[in-house]
CSV table of C-alpha atoms in Angstrom, one decimal:
chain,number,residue,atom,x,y,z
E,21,UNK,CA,-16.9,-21.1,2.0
E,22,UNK,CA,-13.7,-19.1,3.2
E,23,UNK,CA,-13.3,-17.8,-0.1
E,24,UNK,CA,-16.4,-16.0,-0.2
E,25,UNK,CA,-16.0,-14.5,3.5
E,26,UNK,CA,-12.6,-13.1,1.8
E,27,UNK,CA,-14.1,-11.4,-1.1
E,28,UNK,CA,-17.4,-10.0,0.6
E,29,UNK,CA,-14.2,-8.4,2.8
E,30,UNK,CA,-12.6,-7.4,-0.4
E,31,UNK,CA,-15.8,-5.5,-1.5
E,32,UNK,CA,-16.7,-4.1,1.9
E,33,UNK,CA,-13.1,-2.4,2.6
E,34,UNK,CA,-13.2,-0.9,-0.9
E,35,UNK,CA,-16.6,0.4,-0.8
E,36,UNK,CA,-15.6,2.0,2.6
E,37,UNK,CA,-12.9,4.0,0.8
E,38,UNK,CA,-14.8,5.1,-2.1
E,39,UNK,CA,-17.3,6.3,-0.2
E,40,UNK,CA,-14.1,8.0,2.2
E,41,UNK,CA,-13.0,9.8,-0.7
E,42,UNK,CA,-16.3,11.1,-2.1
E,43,UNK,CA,-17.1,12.3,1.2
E,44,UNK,CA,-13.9,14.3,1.2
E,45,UNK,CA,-14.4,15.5,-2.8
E,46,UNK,CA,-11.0,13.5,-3.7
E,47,UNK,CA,-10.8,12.2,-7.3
E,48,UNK,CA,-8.6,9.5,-8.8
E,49,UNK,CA,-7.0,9.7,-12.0
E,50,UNK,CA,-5.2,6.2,-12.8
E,51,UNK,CA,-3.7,4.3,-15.3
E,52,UNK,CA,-2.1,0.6,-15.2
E,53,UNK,CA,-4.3,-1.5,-12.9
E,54,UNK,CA,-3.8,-4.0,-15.6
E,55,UNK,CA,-0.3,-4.7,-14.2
E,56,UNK,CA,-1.9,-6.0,-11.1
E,57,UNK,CA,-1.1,-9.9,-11.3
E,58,UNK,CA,-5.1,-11.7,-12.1
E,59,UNK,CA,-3.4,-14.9,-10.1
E,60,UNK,CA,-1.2,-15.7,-7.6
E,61,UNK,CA,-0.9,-12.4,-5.9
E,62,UNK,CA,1.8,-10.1,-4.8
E,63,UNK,CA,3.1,-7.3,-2.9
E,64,UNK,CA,2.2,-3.4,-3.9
E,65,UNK,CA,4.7,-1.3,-2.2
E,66,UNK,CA,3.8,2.7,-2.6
E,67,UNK,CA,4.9,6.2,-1.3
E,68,UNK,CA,2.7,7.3,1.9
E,69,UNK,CA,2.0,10.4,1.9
E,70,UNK,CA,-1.8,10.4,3.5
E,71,UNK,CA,-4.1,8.4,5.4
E,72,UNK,CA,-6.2,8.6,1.9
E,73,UNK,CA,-3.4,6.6,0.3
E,74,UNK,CA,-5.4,3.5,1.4
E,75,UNK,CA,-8.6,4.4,0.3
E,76,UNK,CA,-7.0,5.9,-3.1
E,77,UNK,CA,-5.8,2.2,-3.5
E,78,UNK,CA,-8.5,0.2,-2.9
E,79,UNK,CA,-10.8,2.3,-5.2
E,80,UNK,CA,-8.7,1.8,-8.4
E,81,UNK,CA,-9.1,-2.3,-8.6
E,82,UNK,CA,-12.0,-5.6,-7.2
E,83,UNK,CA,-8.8,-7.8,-6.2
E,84,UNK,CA,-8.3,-8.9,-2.7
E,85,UNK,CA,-6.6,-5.6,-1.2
E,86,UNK,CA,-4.9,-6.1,1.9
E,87,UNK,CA,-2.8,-3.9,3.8
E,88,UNK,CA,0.1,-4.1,6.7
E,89,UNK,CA,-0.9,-1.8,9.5
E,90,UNK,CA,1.1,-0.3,12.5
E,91,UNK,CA,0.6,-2.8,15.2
E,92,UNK,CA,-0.6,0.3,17.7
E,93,UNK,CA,-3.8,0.8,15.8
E,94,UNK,CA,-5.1,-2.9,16.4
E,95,UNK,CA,-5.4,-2.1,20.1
E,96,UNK,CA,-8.1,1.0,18.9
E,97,UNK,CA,-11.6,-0.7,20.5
E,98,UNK,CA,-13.8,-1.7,17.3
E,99,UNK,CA,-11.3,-0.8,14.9
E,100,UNK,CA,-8.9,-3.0,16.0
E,101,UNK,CA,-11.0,-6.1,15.6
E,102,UNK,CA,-12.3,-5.0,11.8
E,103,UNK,CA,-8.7,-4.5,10.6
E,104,UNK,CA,-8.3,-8.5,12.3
E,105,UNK,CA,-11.6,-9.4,10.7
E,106,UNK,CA,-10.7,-8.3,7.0
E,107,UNK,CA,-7.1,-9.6,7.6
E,108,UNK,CA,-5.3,-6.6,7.8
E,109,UNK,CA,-1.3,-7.2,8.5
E,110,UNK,CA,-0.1,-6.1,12.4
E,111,UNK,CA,3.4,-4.5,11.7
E,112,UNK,CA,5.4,-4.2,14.7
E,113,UNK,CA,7.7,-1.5,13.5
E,114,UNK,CA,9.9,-1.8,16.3
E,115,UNK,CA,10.4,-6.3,16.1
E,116,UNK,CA,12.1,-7.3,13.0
E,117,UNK,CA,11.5,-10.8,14.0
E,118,UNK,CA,7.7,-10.3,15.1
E,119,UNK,CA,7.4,-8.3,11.7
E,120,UNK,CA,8.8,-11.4,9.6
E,121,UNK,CA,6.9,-14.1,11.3
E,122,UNK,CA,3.4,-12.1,10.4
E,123,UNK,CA,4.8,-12.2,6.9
E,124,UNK,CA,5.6,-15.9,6.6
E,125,UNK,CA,2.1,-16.4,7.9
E,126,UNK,CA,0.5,-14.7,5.0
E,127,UNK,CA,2.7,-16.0,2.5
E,128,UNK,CA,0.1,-19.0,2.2
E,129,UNK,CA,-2.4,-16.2,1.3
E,130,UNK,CA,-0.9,-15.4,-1.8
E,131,UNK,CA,-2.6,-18.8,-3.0
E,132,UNK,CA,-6.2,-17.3,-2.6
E,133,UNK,CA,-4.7,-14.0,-5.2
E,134,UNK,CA,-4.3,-11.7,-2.2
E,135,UNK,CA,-2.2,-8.6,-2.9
E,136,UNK,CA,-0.8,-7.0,0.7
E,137,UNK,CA,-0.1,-3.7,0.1
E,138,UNK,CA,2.7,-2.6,1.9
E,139,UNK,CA,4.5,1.2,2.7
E,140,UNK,CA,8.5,0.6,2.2
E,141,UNK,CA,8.8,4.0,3.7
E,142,UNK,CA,8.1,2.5,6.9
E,143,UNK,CA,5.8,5.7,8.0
E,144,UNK,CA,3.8,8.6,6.5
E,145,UNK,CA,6.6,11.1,4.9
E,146,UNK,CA,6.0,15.0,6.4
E,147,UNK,CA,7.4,16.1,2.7
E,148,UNK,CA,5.8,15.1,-0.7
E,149,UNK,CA,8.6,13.2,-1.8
E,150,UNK,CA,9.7,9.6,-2.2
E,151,UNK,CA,11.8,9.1,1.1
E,152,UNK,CA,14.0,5.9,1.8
E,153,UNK,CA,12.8,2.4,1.6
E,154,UNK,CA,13.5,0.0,4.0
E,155,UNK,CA,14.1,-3.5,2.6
E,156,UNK,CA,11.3,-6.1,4.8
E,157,UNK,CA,8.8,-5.9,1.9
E,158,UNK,CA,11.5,-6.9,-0.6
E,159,UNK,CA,12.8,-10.0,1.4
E,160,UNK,CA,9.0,-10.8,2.1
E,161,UNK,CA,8.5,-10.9,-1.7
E,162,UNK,CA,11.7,-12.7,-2.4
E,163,UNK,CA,10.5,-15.3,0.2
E,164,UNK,CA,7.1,-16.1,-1.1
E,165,UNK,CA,8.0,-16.1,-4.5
E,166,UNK,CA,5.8,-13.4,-5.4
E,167,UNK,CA,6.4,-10.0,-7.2
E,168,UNK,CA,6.5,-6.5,-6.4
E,169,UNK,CA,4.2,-4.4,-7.9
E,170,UNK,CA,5.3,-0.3,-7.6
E,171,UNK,CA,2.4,1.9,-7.1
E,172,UNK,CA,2.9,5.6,-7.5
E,173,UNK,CA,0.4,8.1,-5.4
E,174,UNK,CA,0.8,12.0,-6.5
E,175,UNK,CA,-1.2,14.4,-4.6
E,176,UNK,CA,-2.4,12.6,-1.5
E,177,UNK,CA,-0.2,14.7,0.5
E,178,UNK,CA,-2.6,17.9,-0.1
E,179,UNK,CA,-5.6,16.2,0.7
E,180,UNK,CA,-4.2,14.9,4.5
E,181,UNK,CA,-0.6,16.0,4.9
E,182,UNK,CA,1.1,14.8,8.4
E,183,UNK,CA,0.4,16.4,11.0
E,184,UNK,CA,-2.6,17.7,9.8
E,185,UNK,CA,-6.1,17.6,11.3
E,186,UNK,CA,-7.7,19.2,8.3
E,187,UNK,CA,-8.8,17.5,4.9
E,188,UNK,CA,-8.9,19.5,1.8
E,189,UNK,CA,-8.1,22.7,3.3
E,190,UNK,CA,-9.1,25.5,1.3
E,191,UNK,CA,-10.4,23.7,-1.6
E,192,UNK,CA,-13.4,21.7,-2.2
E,193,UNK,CA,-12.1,19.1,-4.2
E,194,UNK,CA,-8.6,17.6,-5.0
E,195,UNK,CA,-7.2,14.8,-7.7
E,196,UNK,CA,-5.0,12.6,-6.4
E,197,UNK,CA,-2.9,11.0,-9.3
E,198,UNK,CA,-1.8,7.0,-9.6
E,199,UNK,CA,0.5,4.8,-11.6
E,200,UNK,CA,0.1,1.1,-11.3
E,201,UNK,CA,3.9,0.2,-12.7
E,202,UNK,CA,4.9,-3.3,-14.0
E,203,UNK,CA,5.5,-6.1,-11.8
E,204,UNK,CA,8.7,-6.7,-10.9
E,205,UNK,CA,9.5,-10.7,-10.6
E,206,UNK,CA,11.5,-11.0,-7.0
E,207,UNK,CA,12.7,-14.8,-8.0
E,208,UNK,CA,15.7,-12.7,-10.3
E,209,UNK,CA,16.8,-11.2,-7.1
E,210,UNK,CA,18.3,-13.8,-4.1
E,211,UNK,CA,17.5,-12.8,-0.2
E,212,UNK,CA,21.4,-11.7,0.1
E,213,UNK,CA,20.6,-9.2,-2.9
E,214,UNK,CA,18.6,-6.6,-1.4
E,215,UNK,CA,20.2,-3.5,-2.5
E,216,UNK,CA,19.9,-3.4,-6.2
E,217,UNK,CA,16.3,-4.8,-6.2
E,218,UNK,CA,15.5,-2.0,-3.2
E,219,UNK,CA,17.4,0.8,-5.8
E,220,UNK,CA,15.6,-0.2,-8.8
E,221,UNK,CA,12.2,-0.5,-7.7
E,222,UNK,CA,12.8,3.5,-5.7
E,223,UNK,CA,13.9,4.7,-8.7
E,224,UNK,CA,11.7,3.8,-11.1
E,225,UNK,CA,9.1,4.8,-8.7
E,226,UNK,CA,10.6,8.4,-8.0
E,227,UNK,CA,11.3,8.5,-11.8
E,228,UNK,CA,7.6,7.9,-12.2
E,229,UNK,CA,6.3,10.3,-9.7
E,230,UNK,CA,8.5,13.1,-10.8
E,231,UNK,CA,6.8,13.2,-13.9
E,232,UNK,CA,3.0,12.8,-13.1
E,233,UNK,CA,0.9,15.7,-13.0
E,234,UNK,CA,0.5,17.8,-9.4
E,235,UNK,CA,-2.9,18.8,-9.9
């Protein structure tokens, strides 16, 4: 059935990024994939620093990974139509409206255990720090009823930083650390209560990655 399409997609984007980041020589060092919810799914909301953030997620757990995408790359021939096929969000960064209507779409997925995986950066930061977080993945989680799960990423911005053509310069191998924090339930937080629940989830989450290992 559907259900098996969904995981052979689950197994075949994660085996394409661990094979990415072997390839490249990048290592994973992770703790606290047991907070990802075992039912009923949720939203992972992390700090981009890299194009390897993506792969770095989906080798650390088997659940059903999916990601929101800038709407730009689905019109890439071929590449386009796998990130359709595996069910891969389209974010129109510039269309609030467009952005919230793919979002009540895939609420019902949370139902089959999905976890979308979501930047609350909005775009890939040029620095590695935590930048500001915009608030559409918190009102998407308040909406469905699902929570937020923060995900910290430490040293992807060596391996691929922006603006950078170049992977692993100078070195043949990097770690890239991660920090699966606990889920956060959005149901304590109401849609018109965006700002504490926004705060509190950044700063745990900068709190976290100021004190993970850089190497």
């Amino acid at each position: 059935g559907v259900l098996g399409l969904d995981r052979i997609a689950t197994e075949l984007v994660r085996i394409w990024g661990v094979v990415l980041l072997w390839v490249f020589g990048i290592r994973v060092e992770h703790e606290g994939e047991a907070n990802l919810p075992a039912r009923g799914g949720g939203i992972i909301v992390f700090d981009h620093q890299s194009h390897f953030d993506i792969p770095v997620i989906l080798s650390i757990t088997h659940k059903n990974i999916r990601f929101g995408a800038k709407i730009e790359l689905f019109k890439i021939p071929m590449f386009g139509g796998a990130m359709r096929a595996v069910g891969t969000l389209p974010i129109a960064r510039e269309n609030r409206s467009d952005v919230f209507k793919v979002y009540k779409e895939a609420e019902k997925r949370f139902a089959k255990d999905f976890i979308f995986v979501l930047a609350p950066e909005g775009t890939r930061q040029k620095e590695p720090q935590i930048g500001r977080f915009k608030k559409g993945p918190f009102l998407f989680a308040i909406n469905a009823g699902v929570p937020i799960i923060p995900v910290v990423i430490k040293g992807a911005h060596a391996v691929l930083p922006k603006n950078s053509l170049g992977v692993n310069l100078g070195k043949f191998s990097r770690t890239v650390h991660v920090r699966v924090l606990p889920p956060i339930d959005s149901k304590q937080f109401k849609a018109d209560e965006l700002d504490p629940f926004v705060d509190s989830v950044r700063a745990s989450m900068v709190k976290t990655y100021e004190a993970m290992p850089s190497e």
